[in-house]
GROMACS .gro file of C-alpha atoms in nm:
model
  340
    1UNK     CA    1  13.426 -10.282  11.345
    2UNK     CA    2  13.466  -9.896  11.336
    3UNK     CA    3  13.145  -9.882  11.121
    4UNK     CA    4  12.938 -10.065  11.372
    5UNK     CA    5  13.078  -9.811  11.684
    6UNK     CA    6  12.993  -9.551  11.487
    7UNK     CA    7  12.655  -9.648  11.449
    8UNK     CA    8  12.627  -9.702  11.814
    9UNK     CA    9  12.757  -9.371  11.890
   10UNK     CA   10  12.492  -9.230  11.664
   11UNK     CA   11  12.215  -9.473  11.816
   12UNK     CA   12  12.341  -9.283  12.172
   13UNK     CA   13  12.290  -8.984  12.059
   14UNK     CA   14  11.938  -9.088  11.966
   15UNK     CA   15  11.852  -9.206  12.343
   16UNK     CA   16  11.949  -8.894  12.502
   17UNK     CA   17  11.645  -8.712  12.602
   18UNK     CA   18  11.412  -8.695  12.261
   19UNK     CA   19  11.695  -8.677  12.040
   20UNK     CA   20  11.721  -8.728  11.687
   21UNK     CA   21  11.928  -8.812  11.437
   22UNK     CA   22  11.992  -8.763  11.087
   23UNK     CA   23  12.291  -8.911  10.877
   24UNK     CA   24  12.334  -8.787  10.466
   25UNK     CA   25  12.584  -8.936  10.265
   26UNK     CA   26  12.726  -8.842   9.910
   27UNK     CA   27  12.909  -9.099   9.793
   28UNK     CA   28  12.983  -8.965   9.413
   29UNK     CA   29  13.020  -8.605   9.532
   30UNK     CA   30  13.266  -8.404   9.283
   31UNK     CA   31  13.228  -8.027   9.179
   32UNK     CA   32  12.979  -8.026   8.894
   33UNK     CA   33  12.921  -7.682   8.724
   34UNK     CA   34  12.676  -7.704   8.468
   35UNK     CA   35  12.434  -7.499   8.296
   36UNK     CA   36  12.130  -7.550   8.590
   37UNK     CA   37  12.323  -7.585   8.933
   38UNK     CA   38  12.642  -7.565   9.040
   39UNK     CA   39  12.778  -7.861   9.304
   40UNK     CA   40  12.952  -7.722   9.650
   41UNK     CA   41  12.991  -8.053   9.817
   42UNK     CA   42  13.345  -7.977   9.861
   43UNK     CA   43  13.289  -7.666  10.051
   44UNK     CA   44  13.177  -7.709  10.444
   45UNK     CA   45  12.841  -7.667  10.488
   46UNK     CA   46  12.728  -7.567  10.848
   47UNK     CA   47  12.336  -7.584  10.948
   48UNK     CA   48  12.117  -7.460  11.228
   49UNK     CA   49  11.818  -7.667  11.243
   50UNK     CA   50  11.457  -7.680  11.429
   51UNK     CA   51  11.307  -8.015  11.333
   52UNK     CA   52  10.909  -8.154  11.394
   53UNK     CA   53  10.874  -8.554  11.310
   54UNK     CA   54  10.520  -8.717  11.319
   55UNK     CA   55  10.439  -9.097  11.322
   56UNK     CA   56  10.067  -9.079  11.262
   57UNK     CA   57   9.739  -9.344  11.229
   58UNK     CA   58   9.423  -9.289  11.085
   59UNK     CA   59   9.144  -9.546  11.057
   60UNK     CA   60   8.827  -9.487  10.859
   61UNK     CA   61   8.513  -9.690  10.847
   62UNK     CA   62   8.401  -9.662  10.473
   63UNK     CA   63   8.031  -9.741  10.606
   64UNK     CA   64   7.950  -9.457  10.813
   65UNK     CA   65   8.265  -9.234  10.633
   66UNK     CA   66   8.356  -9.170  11.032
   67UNK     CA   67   8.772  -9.167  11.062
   68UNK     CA   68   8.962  -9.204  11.389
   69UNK     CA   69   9.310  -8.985  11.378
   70UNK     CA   70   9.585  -9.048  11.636
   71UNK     CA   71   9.877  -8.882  11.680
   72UNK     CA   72  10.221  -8.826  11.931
   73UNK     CA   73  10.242  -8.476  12.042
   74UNK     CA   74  10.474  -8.320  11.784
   75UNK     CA   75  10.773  -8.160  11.958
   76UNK     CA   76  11.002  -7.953  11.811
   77UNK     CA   77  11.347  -8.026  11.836
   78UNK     CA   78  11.680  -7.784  11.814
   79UNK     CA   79  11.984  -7.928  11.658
   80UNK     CA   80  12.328  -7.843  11.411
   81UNK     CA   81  12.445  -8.036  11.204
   82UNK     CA   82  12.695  -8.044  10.858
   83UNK     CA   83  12.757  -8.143  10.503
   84UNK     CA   84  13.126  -8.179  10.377
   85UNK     CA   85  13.210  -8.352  10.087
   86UNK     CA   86  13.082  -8.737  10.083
   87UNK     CA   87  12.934  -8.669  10.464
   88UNK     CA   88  12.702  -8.545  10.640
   89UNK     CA   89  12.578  -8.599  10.985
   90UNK     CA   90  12.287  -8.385  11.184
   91UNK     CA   91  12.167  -8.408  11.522
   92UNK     CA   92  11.863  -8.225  11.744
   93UNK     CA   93  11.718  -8.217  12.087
   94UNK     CA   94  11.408  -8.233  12.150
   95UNK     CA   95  11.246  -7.940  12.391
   96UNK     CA   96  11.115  -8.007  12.706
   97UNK     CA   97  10.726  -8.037  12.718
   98UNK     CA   98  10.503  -7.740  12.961
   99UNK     CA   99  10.271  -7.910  13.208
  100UNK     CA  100   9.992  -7.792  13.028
  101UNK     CA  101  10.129  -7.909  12.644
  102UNK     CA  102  10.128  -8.259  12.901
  103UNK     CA  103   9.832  -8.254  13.036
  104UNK     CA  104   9.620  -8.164  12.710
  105UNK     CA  105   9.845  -8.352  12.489
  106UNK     CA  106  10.011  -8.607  12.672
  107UNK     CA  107  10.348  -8.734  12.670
  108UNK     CA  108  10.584  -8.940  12.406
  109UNK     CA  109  10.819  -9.178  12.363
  110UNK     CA  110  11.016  -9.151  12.055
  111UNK     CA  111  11.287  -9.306  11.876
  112UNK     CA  112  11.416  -9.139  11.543
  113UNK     CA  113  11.695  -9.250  11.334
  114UNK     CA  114  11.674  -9.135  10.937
  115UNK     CA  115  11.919  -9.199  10.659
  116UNK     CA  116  11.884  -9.031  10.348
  117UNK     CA  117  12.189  -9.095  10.021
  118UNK     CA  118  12.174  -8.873   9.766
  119UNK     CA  119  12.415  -8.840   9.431
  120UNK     CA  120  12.396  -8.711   9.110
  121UNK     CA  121  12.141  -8.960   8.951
  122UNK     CA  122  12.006  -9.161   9.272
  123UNK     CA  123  11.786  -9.067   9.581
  124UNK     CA  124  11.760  -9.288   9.894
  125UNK     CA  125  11.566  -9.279  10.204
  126UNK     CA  126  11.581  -9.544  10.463
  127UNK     CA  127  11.413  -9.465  10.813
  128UNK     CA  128  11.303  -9.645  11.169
  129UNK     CA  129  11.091  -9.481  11.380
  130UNK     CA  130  10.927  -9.603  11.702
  131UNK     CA  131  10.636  -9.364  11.919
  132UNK     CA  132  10.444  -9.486  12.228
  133UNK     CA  133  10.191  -9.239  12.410
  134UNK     CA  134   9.928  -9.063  12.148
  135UNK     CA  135   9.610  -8.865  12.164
  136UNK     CA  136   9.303  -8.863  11.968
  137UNK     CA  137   9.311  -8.577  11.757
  138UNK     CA  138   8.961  -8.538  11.619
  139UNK     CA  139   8.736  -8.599  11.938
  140UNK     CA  140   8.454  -8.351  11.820
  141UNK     CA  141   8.411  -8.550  11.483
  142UNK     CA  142   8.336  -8.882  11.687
  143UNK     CA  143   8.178  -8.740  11.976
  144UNK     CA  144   7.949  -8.447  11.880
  145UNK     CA  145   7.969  -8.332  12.256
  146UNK     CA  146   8.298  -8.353  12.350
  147UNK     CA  147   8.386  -8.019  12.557
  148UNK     CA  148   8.685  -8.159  12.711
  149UNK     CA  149   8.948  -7.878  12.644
  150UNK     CA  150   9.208  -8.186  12.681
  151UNK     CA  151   9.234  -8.439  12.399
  152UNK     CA  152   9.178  -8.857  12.479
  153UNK     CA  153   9.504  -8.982  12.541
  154UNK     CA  154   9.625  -9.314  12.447
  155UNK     CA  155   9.913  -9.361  12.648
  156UNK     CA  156   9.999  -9.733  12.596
  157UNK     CA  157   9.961  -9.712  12.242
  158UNK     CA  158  10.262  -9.827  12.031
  159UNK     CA  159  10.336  -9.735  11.656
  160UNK     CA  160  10.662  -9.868  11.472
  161UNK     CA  161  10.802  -9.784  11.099
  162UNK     CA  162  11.087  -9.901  10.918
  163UNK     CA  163  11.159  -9.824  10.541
  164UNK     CA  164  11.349  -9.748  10.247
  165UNK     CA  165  11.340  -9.597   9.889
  166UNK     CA  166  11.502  -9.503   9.641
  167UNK     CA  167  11.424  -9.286   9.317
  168UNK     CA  168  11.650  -9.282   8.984
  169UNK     CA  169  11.664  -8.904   8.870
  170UNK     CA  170  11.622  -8.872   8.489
  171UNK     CA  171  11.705  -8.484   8.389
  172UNK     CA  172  12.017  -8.524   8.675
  173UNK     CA  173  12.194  -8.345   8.419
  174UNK     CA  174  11.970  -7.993   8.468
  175UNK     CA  175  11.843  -8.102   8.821
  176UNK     CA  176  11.993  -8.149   9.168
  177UNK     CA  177  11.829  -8.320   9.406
  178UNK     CA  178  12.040  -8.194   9.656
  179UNK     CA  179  12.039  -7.858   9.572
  180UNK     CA  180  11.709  -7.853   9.723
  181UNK     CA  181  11.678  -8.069  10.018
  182UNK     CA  182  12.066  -8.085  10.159
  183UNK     CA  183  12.198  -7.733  10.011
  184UNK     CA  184  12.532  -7.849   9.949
  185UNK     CA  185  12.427  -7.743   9.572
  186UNK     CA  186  12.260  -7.421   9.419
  187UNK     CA  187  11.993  -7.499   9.109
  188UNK     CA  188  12.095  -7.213   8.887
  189UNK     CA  189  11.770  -7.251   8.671
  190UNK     CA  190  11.424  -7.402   8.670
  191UNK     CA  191  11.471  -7.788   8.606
  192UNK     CA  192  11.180  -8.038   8.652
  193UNK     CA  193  11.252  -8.429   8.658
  194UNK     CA  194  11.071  -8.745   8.633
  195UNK     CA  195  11.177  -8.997   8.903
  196UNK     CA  196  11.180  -9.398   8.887
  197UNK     CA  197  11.230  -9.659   9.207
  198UNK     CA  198  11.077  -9.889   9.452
  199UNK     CA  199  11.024  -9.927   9.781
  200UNK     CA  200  10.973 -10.154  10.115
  201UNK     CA  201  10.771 -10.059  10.421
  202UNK     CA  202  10.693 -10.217  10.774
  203UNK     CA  203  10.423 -10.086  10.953
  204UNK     CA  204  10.263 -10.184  11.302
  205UNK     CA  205  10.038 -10.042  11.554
  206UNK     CA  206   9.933 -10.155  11.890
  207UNK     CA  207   9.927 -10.156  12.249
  208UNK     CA  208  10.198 -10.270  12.560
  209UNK     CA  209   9.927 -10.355  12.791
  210UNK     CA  210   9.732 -10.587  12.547
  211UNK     CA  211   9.395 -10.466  12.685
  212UNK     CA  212   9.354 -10.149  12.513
  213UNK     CA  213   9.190 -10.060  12.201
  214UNK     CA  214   9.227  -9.732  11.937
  215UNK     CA  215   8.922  -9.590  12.066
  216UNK     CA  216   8.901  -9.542  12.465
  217UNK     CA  217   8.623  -9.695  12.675
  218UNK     CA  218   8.471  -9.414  12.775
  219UNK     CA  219   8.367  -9.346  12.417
  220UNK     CA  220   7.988  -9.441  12.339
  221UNK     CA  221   7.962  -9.782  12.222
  222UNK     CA  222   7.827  -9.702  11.897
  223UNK     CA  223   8.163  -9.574  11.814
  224UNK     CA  224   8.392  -9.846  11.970
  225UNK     CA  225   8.198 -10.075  11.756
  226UNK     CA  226   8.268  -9.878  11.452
  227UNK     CA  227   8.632  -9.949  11.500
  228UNK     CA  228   8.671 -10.264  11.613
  229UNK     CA  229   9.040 -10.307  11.501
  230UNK     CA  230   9.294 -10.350  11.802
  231UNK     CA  231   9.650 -10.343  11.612
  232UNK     CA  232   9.785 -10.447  11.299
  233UNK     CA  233  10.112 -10.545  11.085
  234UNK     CA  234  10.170 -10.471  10.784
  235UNK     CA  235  10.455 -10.545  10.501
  236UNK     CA  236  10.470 -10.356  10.169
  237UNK     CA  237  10.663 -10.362   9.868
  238UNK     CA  238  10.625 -10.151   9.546
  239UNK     CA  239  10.752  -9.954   9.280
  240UNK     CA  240  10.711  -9.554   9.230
  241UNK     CA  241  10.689  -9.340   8.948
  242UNK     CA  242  10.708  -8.948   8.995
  243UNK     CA  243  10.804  -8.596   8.916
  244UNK     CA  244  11.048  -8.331   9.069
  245UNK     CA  245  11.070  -7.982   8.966
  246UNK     CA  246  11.235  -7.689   9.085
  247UNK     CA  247  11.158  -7.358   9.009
  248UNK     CA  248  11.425  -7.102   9.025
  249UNK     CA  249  11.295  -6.731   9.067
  250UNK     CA  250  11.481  -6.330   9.134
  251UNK     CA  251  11.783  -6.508   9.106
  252UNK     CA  252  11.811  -6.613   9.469
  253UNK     CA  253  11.518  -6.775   9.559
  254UNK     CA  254  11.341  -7.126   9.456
  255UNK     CA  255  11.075  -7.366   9.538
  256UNK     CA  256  11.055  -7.734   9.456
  257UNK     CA  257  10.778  -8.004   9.476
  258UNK     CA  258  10.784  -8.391   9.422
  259UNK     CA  259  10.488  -8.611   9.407
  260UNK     CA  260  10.561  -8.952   9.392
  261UNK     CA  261  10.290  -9.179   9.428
  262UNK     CA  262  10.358  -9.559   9.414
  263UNK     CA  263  10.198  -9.898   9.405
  264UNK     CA  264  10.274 -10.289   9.566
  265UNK     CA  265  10.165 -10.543   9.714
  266UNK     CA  266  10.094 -10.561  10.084
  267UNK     CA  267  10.105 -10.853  10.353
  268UNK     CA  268   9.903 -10.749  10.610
  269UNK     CA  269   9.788 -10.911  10.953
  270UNK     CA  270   9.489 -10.758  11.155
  271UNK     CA  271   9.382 -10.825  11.540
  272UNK     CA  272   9.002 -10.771  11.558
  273UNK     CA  273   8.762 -10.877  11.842
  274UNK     CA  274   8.968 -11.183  11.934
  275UNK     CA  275   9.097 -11.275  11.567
  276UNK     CA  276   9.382 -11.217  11.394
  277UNK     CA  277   9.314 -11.237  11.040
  278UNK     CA  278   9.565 -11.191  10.708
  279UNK     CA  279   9.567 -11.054  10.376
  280UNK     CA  280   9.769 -11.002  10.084
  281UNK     CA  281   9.646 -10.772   9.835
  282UNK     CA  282   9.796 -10.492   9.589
  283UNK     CA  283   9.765 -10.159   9.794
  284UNK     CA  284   9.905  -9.752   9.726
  285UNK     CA  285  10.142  -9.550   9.894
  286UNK     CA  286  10.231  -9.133   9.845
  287UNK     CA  287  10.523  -8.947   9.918
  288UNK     CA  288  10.484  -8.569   9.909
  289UNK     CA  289  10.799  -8.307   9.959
  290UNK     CA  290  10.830  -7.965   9.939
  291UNK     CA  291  11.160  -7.740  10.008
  292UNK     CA  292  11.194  -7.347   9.933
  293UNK     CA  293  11.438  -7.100  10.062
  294UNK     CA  294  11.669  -6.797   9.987
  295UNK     CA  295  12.056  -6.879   9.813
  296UNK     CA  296  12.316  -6.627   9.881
  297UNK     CA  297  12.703  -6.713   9.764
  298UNK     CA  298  12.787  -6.805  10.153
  299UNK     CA  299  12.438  -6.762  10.366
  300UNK     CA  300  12.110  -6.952  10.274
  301UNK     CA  301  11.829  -7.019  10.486
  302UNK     CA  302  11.537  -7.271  10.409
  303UNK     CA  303  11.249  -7.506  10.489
  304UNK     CA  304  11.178  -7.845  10.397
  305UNK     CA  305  10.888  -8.097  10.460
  306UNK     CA  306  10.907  -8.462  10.348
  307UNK     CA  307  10.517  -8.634  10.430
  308UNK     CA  308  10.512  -9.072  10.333
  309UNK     CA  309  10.121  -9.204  10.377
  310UNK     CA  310  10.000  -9.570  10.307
  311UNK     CA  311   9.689  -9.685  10.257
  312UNK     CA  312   9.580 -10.037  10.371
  313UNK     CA  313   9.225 -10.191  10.305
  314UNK     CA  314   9.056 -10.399  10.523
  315UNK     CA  315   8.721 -10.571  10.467
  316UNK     CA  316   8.519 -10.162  10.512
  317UNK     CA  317   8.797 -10.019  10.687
  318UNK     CA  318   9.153  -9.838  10.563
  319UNK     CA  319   9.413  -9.782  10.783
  320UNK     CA  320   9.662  -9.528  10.670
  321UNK     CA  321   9.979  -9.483  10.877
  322UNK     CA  322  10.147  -9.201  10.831
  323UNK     CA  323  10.566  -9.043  10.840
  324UNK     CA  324  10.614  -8.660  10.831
  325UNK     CA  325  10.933  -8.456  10.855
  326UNK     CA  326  10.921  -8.114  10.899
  327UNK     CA  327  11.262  -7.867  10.856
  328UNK     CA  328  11.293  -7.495  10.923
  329UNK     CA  329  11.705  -7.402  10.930
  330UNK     CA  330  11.989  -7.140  10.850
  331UNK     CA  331  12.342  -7.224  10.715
  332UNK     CA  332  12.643  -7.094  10.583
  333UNK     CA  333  12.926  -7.210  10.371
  334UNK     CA  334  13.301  -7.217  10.466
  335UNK     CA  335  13.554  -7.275  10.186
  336UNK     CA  336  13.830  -7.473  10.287
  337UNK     CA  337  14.085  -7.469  10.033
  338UNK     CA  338  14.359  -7.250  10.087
  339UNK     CA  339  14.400  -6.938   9.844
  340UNK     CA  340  14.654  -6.888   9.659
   0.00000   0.00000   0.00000
């Protein structure tokens, strides 16, 4: 019972405004000093945070190589948030939009709720996200004289993601994962890894008002017929296979990358001029992230970006939905044992 109210206090704090929140847990957190990194999950770790989070769509038409690209208007958000021990908990506020980011961009719906685990040897991600109101972002590249300084607005339109991963971390003995993207550890020394797990994903795209389509009526008809597809569902499940490394330079500084690509099997239902037709076939996921900052004894500062795209085929189309996460922040360690 406590665990579900605290879940619904979190979902709250999700509602308010465009809020968003973020929830890391440790649950094998000890202090590790080894010969790469050195483990400061038992020291409190407070963060200052400005956060961007994109649900995106792209459909291409593989016989004319044309692509449509949607997206919500991607509003930063200011937030705090901590890391003590087995816990951690973050949460932002979105900004208020100007009347003319409104007018060019339009305005968004969001809902945002991320949970990401991370120990010694394991990584896991789990996510929902839900966006209604998007724009087209690429109007030039379908219509040659598009002047409009404002971008085509698709305000019913409806996207919806929910998914989880998780990664096994080979070298955990030389690398932490958490040194680079919580902070609650410091990697002493370069350390690369190669990185093993699966995956499940549910995408969907669409529209409230049932009448509209990706690409707006006002749009010739040569390229309304070139994307004829008016939502979709999709299921996914896969294994990954990847590699982590982090490079360690002037002592205080570091960069790490991780690609890990992945491949599955994909259920996936399309609504096309009247028909809804489905298809199970193997299909290919990627998930990109990058984190680099500056490591003082008590004071750190950082960035981190964490980018998830599918790819779907469809008789000559792909649809590739799209999750990107976007972290600029400053912290500062407190020790909280008492001296003696």
């Amino acid at each position: 019972m406590k665990s579900l109210s605290i879940l619904l206090i979190f979902i709250t704090f999700s509602l308010f405004g465009q809020s968003q929140v973020e929830i890391d847990t440790h649950p094998s957190d000890t202090t590790v000093v080894s010969e790469r990194y050195v483990d400061y999950s038992n020291q409190l770790l407070l963060k200052f945070m400005s956060v961007t989070k994109l649900n995106g769509l792209e459909l291409v038409n593989n016989n004319n190589n044309s692509k449509v690209k949607m997206e919500p208007y991607g509003i930063s958000s200011l937030g705090f948030g901590f890391n003590y021990k087995w816990l951690g908990l973050g949460v932002t506020f979105g900004l208020p939009l100007t009347a003319e980011e409104e007018e060019q961009y339009g305005k968004t719906k969001r809902f945002d709720f991320q949970l990401n685990i991370y120990s010694q040897k394991f990584v896991i991600d789990a996510f929902f996200q839900q966006y209604e109101g998007f724009y087209i972002k690429n109007p030039t590249e379908l219509v040659p004289n598009w002047t409009d300084t404002n971008f085509p607005k698709r305000e019913t339109m409806r996207t919806s993601s929910v998914g989880a991963a998780g990664y096994y971390v080979f070298n955990h003995k030389k690398l932490s994962y958490k040194a680079a993207y919580v902070r609650n550890a410091v990697q002493k020394k370069s350390a690369g890894s190669f990185l093993l797990g699966g995956f499940y994903n549910f995408d969907d795209a669409g529209f409230t008002d049932d009448t509209s389509s990706f690409i707006p009526s006002y749009f010739p008809s040569e390229v309304q017929d070139s994307f004829p597809i008016h939502a979709y569902a999709a299921r996914t499940i896969g294994v990954s296979f990847g590699y982590t490394y982090t490079l360690v330079f002037f002592k205080h500084f570091f960069v790490n990358l991780s690609f890990v690509p992945g491949v599955g099997m994909k259920n996936l239902v399309v609504y096309t001029n009247g028909e809804k037709i489905t298809e199970s076939s193997a299909t290919g996921r990627f998930n990109g992230r990058l984190a680099l900052g500056y490591e003082s004894k008590h004071f750190l500062i950082g960035f981190t970006s964490n980018s998830l795209t599918g790819t779907f085929d469809f008789q000559d189309y792909q649809i590739k939905p799209s999750t990107q996460n976007f972290k600029l922040f400053i912290a500062k360690r407190f020790n909280l044992k008492k001296k003696k």
